[in-house]
Coordinates of C-alpha atoms in Angstrom, one line a residue:
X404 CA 1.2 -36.3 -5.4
X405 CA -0.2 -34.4 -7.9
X406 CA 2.1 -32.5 -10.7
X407 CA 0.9 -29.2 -12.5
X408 CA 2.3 -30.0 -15.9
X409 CA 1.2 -27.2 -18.4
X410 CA -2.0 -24.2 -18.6
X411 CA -4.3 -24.0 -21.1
X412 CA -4.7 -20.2 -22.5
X413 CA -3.7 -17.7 -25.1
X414 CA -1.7 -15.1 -25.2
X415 CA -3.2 -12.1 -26.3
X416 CA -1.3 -8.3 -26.8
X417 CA -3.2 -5.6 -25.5
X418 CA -2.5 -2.0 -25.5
X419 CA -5.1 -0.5 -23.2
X420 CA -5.7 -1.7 -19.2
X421 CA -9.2 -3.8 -18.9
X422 CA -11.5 -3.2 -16.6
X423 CA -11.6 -6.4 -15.8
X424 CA -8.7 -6.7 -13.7
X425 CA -8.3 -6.4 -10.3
X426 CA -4.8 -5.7 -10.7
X427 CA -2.5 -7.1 -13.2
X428 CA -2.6 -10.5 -13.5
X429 CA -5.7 -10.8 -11.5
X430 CA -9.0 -11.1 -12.8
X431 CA -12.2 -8.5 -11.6
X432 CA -13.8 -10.7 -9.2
X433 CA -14.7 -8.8 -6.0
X434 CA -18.5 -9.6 -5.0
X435 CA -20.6 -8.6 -1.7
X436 CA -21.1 -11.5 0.9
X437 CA -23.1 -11.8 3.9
X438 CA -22.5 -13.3 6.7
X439 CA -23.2 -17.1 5.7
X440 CA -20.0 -16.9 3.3
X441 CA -18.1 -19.5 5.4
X442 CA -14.7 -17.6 5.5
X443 CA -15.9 -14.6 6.6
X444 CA -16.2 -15.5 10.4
X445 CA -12.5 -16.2 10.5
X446 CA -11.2 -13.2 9.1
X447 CA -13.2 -11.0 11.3
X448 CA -12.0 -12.3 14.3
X449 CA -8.3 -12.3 12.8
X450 CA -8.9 -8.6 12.1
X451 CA -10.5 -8.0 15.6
X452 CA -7.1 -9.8 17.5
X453 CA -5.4 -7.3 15.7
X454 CA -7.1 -4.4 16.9
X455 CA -7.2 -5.7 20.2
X456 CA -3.2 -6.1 20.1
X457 CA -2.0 -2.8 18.7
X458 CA -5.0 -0.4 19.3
X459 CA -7.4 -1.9 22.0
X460 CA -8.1 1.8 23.1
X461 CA -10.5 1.9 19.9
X462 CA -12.9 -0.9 21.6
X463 CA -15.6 0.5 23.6
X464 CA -15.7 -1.4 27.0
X465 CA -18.5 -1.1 29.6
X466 CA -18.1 0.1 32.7
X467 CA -17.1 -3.3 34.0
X468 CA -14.0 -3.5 31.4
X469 CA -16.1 -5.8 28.9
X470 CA -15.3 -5.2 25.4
X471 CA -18.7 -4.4 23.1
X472 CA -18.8 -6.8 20.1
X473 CA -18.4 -5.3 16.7
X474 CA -20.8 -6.0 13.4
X475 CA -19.2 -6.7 10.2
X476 CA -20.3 -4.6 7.7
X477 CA -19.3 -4.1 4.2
X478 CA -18.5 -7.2 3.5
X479 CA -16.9 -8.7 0.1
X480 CA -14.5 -11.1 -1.2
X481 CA -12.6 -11.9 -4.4
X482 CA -11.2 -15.0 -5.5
X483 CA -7.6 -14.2 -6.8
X484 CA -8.1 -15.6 -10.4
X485 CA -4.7 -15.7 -12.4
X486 CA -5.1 -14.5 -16.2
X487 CA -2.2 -13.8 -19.4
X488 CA -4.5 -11.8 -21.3
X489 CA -6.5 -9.6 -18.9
X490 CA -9.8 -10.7 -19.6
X491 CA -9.7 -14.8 -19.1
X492 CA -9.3 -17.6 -16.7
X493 CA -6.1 -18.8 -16.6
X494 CA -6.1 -22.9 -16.1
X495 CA -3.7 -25.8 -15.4
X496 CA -4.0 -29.5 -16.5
X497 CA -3.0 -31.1 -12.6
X498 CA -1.8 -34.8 -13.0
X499 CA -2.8 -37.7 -10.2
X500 CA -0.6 -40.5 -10.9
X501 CA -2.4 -43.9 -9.9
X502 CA -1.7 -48.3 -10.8
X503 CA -5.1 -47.6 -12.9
X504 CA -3.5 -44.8 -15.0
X505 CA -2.7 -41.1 -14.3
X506 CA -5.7 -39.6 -13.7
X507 CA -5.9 -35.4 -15.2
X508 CA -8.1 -32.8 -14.1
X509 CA -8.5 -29.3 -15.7
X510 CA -8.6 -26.3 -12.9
X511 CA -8.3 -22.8 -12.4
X512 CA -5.4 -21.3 -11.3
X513 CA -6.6 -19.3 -8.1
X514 CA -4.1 -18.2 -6.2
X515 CA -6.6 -17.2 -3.0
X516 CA -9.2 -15.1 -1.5
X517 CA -9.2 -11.6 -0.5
X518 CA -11.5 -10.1 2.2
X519 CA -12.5 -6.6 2.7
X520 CA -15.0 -5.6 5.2
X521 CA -15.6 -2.8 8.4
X522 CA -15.9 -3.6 11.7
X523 CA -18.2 -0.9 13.9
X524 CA -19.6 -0.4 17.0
X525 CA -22.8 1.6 15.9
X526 CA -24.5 1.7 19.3
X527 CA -21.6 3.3 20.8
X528 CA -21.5 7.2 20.3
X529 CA -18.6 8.4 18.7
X530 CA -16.9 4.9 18.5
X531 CA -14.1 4.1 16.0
X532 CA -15.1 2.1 12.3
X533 CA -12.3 -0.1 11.1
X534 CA -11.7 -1.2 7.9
X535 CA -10.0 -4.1 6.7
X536 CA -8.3 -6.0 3.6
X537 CA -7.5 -9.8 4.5
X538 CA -5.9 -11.8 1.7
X539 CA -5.9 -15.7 2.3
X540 CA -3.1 -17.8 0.8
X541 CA -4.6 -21.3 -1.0
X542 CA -3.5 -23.2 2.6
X543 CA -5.9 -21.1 4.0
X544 CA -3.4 -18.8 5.8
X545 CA -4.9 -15.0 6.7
X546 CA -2.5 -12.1 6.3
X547 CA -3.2 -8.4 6.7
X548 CA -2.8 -5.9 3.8
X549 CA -4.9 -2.8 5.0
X550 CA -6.0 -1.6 8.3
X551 CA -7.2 2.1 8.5
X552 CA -9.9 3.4 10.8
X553 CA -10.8 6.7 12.3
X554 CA -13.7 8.3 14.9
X555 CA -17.7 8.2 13.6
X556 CA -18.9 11.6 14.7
X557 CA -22.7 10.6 13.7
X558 CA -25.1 9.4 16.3
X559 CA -25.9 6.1 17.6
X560 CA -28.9 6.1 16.6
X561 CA -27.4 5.7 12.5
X562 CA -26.9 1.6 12.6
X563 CA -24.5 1.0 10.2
X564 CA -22.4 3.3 8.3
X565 CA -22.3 3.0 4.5
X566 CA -24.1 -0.5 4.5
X567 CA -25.8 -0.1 1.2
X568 CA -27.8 -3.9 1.2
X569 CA -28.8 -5.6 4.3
X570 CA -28.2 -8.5 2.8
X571 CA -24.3 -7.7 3.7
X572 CA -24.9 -6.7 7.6
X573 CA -24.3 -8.8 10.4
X574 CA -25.7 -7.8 13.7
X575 CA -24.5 -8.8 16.7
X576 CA -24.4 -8.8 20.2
X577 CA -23.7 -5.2 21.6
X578 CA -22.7 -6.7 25.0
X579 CA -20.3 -9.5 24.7
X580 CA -16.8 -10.0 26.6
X581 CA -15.8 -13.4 24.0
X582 CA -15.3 -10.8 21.3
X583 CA -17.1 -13.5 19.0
X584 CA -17.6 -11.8 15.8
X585 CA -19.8 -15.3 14.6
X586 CA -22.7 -15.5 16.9
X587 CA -26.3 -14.6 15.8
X588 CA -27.8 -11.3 17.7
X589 CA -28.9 -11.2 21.1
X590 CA -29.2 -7.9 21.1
X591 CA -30.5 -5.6 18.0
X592 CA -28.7 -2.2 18.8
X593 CA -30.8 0.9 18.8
X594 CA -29.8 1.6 22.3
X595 CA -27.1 4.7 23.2
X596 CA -24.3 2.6 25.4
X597 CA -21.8 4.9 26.6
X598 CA -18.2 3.7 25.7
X599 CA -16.3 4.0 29.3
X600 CA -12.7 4.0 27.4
X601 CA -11.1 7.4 27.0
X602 CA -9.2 7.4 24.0
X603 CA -5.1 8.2 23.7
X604 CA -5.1 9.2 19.8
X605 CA -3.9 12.8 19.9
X606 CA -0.7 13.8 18.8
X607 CA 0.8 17.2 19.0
X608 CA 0.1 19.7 16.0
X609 CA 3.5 19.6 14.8
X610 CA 5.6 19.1 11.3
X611 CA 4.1 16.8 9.1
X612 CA 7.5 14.6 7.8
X613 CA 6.7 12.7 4.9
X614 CA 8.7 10.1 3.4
X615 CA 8.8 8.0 0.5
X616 CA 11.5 4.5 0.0
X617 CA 11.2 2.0 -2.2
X618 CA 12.2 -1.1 -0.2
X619 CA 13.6 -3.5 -3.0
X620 CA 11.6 -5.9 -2.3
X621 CA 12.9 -9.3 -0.8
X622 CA 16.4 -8.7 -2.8
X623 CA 19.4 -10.0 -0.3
X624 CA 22.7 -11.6 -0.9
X625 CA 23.2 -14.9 1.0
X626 CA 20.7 -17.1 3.0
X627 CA 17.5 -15.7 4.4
X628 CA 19.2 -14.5 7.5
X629 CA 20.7 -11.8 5.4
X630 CA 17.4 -10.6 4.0
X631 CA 15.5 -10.8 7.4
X632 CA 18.9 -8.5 8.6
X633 CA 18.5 -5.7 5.8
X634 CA 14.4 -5.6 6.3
X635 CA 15.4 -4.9 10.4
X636 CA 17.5 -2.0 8.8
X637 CA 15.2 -0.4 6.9
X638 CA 12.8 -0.5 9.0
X639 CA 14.4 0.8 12.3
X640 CA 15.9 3.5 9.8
X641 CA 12.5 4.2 9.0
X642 CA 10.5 4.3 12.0
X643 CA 13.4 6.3 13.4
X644 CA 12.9 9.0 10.4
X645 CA 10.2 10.9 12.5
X646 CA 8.2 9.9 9.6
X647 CA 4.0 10.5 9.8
X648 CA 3.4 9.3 6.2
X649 CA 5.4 6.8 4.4
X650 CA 4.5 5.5 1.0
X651 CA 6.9 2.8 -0.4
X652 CA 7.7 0.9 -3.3
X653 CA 8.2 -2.7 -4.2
X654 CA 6.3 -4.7 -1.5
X655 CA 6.2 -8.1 -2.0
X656 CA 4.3 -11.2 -1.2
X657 CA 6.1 -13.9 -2.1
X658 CA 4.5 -17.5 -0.9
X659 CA 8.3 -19.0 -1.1
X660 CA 9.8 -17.1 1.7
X661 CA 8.5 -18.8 4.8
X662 CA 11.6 -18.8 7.0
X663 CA 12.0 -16.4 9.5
X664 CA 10.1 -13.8 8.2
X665 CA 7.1 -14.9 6.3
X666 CA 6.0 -14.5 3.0
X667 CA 4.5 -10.8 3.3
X668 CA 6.5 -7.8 3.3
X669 CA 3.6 -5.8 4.8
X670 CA 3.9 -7.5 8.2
X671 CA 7.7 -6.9 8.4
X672 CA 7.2 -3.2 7.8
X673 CA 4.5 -3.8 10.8
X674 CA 7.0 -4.8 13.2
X675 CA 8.6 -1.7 12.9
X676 CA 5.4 1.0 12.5
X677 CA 3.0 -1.1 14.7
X678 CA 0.9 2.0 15.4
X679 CA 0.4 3.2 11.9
X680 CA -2.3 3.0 9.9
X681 CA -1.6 1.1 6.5
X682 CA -2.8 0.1 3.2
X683 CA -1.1 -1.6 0.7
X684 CA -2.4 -2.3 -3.0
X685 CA -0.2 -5.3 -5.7
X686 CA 0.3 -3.7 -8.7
X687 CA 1.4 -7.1 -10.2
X688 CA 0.9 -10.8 -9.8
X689 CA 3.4 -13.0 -11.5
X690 CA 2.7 -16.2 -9.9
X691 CA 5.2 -19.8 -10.1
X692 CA 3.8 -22.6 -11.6
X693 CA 0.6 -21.3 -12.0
X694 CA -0.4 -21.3 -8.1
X695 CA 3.0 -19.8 -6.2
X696 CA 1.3 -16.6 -5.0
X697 CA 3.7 -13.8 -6.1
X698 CA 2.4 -10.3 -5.8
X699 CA 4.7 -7.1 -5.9
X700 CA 2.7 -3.6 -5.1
X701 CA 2.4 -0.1 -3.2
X702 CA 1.9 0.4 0.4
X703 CA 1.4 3.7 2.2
X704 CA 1.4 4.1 6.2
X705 CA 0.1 6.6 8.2
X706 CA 0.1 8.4 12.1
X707 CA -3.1 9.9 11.0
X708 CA -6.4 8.6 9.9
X709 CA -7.0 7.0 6.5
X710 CA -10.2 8.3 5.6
X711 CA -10.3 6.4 2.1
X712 CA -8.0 4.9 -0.5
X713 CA -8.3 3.7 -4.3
X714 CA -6.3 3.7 -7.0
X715 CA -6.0 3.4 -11.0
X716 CA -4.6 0.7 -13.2
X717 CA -2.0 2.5 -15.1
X718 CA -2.1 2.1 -19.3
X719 CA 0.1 -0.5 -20.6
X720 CA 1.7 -1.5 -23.8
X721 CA 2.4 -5.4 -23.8
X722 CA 4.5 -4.7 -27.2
X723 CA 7.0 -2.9 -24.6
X724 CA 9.3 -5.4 -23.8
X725 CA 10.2 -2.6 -21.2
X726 CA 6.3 -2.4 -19.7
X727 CA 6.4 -6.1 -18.7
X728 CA 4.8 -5.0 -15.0
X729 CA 1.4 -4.1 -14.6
X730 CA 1.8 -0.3 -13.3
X731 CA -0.7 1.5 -10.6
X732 CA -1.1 4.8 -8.6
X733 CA -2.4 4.3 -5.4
X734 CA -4.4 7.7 -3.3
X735 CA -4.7 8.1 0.5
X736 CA -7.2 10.8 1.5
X737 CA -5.4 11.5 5.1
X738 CA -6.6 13.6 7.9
X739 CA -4.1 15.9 9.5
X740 CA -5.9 17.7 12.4
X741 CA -4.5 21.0 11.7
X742 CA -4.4 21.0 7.8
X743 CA -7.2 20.2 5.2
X744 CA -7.2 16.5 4.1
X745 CA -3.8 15.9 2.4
X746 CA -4.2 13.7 -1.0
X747 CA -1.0 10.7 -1.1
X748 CA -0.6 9.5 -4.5
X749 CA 2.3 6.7 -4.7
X750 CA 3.9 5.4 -7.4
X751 CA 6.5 3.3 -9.1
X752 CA 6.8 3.8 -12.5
X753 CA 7.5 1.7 -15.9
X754 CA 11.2 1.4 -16.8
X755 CA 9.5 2.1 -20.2
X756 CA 10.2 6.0 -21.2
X757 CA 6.9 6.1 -23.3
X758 CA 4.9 4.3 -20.9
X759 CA 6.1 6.5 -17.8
X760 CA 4.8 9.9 -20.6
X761 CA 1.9 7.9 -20.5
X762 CA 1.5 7.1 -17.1
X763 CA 2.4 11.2 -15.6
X764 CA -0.9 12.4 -17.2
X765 CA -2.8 9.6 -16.1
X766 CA -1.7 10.4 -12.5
X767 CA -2.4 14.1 -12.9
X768 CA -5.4 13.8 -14.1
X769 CA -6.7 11.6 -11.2
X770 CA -4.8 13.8 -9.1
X771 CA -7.3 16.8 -10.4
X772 CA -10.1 14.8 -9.6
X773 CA -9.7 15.7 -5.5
X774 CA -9.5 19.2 -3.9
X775 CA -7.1 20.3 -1.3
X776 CA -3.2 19.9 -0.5
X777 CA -1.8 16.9 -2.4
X778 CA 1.8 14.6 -2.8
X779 CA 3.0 12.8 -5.4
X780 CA 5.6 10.1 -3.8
X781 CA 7.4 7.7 -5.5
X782 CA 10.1 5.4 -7.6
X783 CA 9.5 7.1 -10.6
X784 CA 12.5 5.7 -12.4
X785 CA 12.9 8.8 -14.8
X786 CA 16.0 11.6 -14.1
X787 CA 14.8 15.0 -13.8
X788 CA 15.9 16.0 -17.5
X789 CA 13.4 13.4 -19.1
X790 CA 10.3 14.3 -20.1
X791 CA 7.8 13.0 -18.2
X792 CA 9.4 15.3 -14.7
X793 CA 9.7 18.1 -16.8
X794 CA 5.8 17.8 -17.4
X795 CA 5.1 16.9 -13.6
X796 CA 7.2 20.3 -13.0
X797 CA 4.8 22.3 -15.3
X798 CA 7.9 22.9 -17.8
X799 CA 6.3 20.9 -20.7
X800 CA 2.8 20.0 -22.1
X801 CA 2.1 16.3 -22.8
X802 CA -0.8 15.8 -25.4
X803 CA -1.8 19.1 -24.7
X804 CA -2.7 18.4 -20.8
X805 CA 0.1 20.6 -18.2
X806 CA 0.1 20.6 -14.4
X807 CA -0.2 23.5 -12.5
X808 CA 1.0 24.1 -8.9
X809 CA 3.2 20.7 -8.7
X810 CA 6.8 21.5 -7.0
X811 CA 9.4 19.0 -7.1
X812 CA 10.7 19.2 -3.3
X813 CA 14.1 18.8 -3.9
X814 CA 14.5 22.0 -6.1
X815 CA 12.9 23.8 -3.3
X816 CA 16.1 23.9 -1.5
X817 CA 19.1 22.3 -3.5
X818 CA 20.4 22.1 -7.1
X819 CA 20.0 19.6 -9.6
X820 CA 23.2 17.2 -8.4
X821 CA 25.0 15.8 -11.4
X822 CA 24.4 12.2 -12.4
X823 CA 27.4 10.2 -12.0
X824 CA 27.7 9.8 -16.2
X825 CA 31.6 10.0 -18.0
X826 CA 32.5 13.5 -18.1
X827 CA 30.5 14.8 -15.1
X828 CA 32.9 13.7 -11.8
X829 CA 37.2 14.1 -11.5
X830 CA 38.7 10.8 -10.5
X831 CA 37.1 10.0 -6.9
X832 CA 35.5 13.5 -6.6
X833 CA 32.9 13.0 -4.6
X834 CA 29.5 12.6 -5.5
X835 CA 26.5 15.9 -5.5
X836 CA 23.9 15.2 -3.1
X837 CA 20.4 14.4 -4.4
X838 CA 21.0 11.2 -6.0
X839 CA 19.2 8.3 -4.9
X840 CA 20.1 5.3 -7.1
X841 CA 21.7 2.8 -7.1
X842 CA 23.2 2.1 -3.0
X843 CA 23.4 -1.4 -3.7
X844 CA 26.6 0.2 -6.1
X845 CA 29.9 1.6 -4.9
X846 CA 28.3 4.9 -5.4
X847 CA 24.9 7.1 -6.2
X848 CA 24.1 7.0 -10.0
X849 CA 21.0 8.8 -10.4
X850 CA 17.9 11.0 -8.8
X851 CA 15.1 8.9 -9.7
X852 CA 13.0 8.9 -6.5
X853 CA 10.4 12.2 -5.8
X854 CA 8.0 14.1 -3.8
X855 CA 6.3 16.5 -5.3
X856 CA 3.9 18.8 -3.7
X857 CA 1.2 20.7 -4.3
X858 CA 0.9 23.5 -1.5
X859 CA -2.5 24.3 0.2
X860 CA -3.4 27.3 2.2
X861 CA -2.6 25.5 5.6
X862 CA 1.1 24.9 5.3
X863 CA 4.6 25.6 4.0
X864 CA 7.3 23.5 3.1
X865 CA 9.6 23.6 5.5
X866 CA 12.7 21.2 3.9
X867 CA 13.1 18.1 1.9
X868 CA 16.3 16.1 2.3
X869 CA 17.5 12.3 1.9
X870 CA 17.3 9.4 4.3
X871 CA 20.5 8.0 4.0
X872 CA 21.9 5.5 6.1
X873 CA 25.4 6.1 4.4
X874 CA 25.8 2.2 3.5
X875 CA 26.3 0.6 0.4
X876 CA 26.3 -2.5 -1.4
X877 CA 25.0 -5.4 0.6
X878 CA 25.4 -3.1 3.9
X879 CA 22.5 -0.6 2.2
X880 CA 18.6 -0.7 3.5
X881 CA 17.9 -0.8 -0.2
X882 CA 19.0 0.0 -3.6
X883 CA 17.3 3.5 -3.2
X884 CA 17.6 5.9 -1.0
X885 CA 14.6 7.3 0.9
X886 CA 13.4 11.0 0.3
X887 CA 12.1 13.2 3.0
X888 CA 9.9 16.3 3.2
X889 CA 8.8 18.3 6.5
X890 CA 5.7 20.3 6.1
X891 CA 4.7 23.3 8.5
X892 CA 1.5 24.8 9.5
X893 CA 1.0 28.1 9.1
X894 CA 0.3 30.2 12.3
X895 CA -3.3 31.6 10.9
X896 CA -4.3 27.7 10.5
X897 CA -3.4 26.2 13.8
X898 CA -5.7 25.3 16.0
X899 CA -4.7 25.1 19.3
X900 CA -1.3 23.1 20.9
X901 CA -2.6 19.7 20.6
X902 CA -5.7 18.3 18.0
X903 CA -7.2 14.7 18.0
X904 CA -6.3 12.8 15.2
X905 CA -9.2 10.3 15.5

């Protein structure tokens, strides 16, 4: 059996974010494919069995019943490569004992692939495009981390959408009831097919509840059981919220936990939401002996479409003992049928105070970057006094940069509550409500988790409470509480009783 027994590298201190990572701890390494890159077969079809379990109703069938074949579009893949300094390969010296003498090899530490790709049924008027980010473990094992996808409105006659190089398009067989993703073209598709399934996404124009919980990621106190219990809790608590947007904090994949209930935390918030749209982005890798896949990051899950997602590496000071984590804020453009686009930005901050002063103006100022009604959701682990709130509330300039229009949710309809600090609570008085930190306590310490809006012309903010399942200590969902807003439409911007949402 072979041993990893030490990496070769150097450790470097940097102050600014490189462009050369994917995320931290990751290396820049995401390349178009076509469709001879031998993984890419298998990860299509795993994305199309998805689709076909939780939204078959976005597969165009024939009039018989026979599902059309997608194409694969879009199509590239990175090769999770593990670096300490941001800008090189990270290696390991593996050991093969033999009777001739231990034999070494020098290797990379890759931790596995990542797949992202569309698939689309062009010849099909008005069918659905689906977009997908696969990650592969180093046994080979696919799991899903993004799945959004949403009506094309062009005409049939448009092949592919956003296929840039040809190079990167598959075509495939328009008429096909295997659902192989694989097989070379029978067909070439500039043919109108009618798609004979009627579709069932429409929801009625309604509140918009948004919601924002960080999960704690695979924290528990006992054997697995315990953890695989609280994740249940959460997310029943959740998915009984009323909730159409959720971002959360502190999603995990962690390659160690593979009893019960896998190794990724993005398929046990699945179980619970298994009609929502989702993405989810690491922030941070911190692997175990060099190849243990450990990835903690943002996620956000939607009713609605997800028209498009990205997100910004967040500056970081090595020298901060304190910024040890790789930060990020990850943006949903979402499309609410009786609203203009809503912009999600979710975060969870540094527990550095400098680096979270930092990291509010970074977020602003890719917040200004899109038009229209916008959130900023999150674990921002600062109280509302500290500096970096009182600039996201417009009260104080940060190198000369203030926002403008940002509303902290809570103080839209409650006061501040007291932190629970000496001199602020009698003896067992009670504590204010608001706080939202630490459950996994006796009792609420601190408001450190947020929404803050940004109000359009299409809706009003109709209240913004907590999601509390009144448990604490091991008994809690999580060491936070969740935060919830409900957002109304105005009566001059609704459109009718009931929109389609795809």
């Amino acid at each position: 059996m072979a041993l990893i027994l030490f990496m070769f590298c150097t450790l470097n201190i940097l102050r600014e974010v490189s462009t050369a990572m994917l995320y931290g701890g990751i290396l820049e390494d995401l390349t178009p494919i076509d469709s001879s890159d031998p993984g890419l077969a298998s990860v299509a079809q795993f994305a199309l069995k998805h689709i076909e379990k939780f939204h078959p109703d976005t597969i165009p069938k024939d009039s018989e019943g026979l599902f059309y074949t997608p194409t694969v579009s879009n199509s590239k893949k990175a090769k999770l490569q593990s670096t300490t300094d941001n800008k090189t390969p990270l290696f390991y010296q593996e050991v093969t004992p033999s009777f001739s003498g231990d034999k070494f090899q020098k290797k990379k530490a890759v931790l596995g692939l990542t797949f992202t790709f569309s698939l689309t049924w062009a010849t099909v008027p008005k069918s659905f495009i689906h977009n997908f980010v696969v990650t592969l473990d180093r046994e080979r094992n696919s799991y899903l981390y993004s799945h959004t996808f949403h009506r094309l409105q062009s005409s049939c006659s448009i092949s592919v959408p956003d296929c840039n190089d040809a190079a990167q398009c598959t075509t495939e067989p328009i008429k096909d009831n295997s659902k192989n993703v694989d097989e070379e073209a029978t067909v070439t598709g500039t043919t109108c097919v009618e798609d004979a399934t009627p579709s069932k996404y429409s929801l009625p124009i309604s509140p918009l509840t948004l919601v924002t919980y960080n999960i704690w990621n695979f924290n528990k106190k006992g054997p697995e059981e315990m953890y695989y219990a609280r994740i249940n809790h959460l997310g029943k608590l959740v998915s009984e919220s009323g909730a159409d947007i959720i971002a959360f904090q502190e999603v995990r994949f962690d390659f160690s936990k593979q009893v019960l209930s896998g190794p990724s935390q993005v398929d046990h918030l699945r179980e619970h939401l298994p009609q929502y749209q989702f993405v989810f982005q690491p922030a941070m890798s911190f692997p175990k002996d060099f190849v243990g896949r450990v990835e903690e990051g943002l996620a956000i899950f939607s009713k609605y479409p997800i028209q498009s997602y990205d997100y910004i590496l967040l500056s970081r000071d090595t020298e901060d003992e304190a910024d040890s984590h790789q930060r990020i804020c990850l943006h949903a453009e979402i499309q609410v049928p009786w609203m203009e686009n809503i912009h999600v930005f979710a975060s969870h901050l540094s527990l550095s105070e400098s680096a979270r002063n930092r990291s509010v103006v970074e977020i602003w100022n890719f917040m200004k970057k899109f038009k229209g009604p916008s959130l900023l959701m999150g674990d921002l682990n600062a109280e509302p006094h500290e500096r970096a709130m009182r600039f996201l509330r417009g009260e104080e300039k940060i190198n000369g940069t203030q926002t403008e229009g940002l509303h902290d949710g809570w103080l839209c309809f409650h006061t501040e509550p007291r932190p629970d600090a000496p001199g602020k609570y009698a003896k067992d008085e009670p504590r204010d409500e608001g706080l939202t930190f630490d459950a996994s306590d006796t009792s609420l310490r601190k408001r450190i988790d947020y929404i803050f809006i940004k109000e359009g012309n299409s809706f009003n903010i109709q209240s913004v409470n907590l999601l509390d399942d009144k448990q604490r200590q091991w008994s809690a969902a999580s060491d936070h509480l969740g935060v919830r807003a409900i957002l109304e439409p105005k009566t001059a911007h609704l459109k009718g009783t009931t929109d389609s949402i795809l």
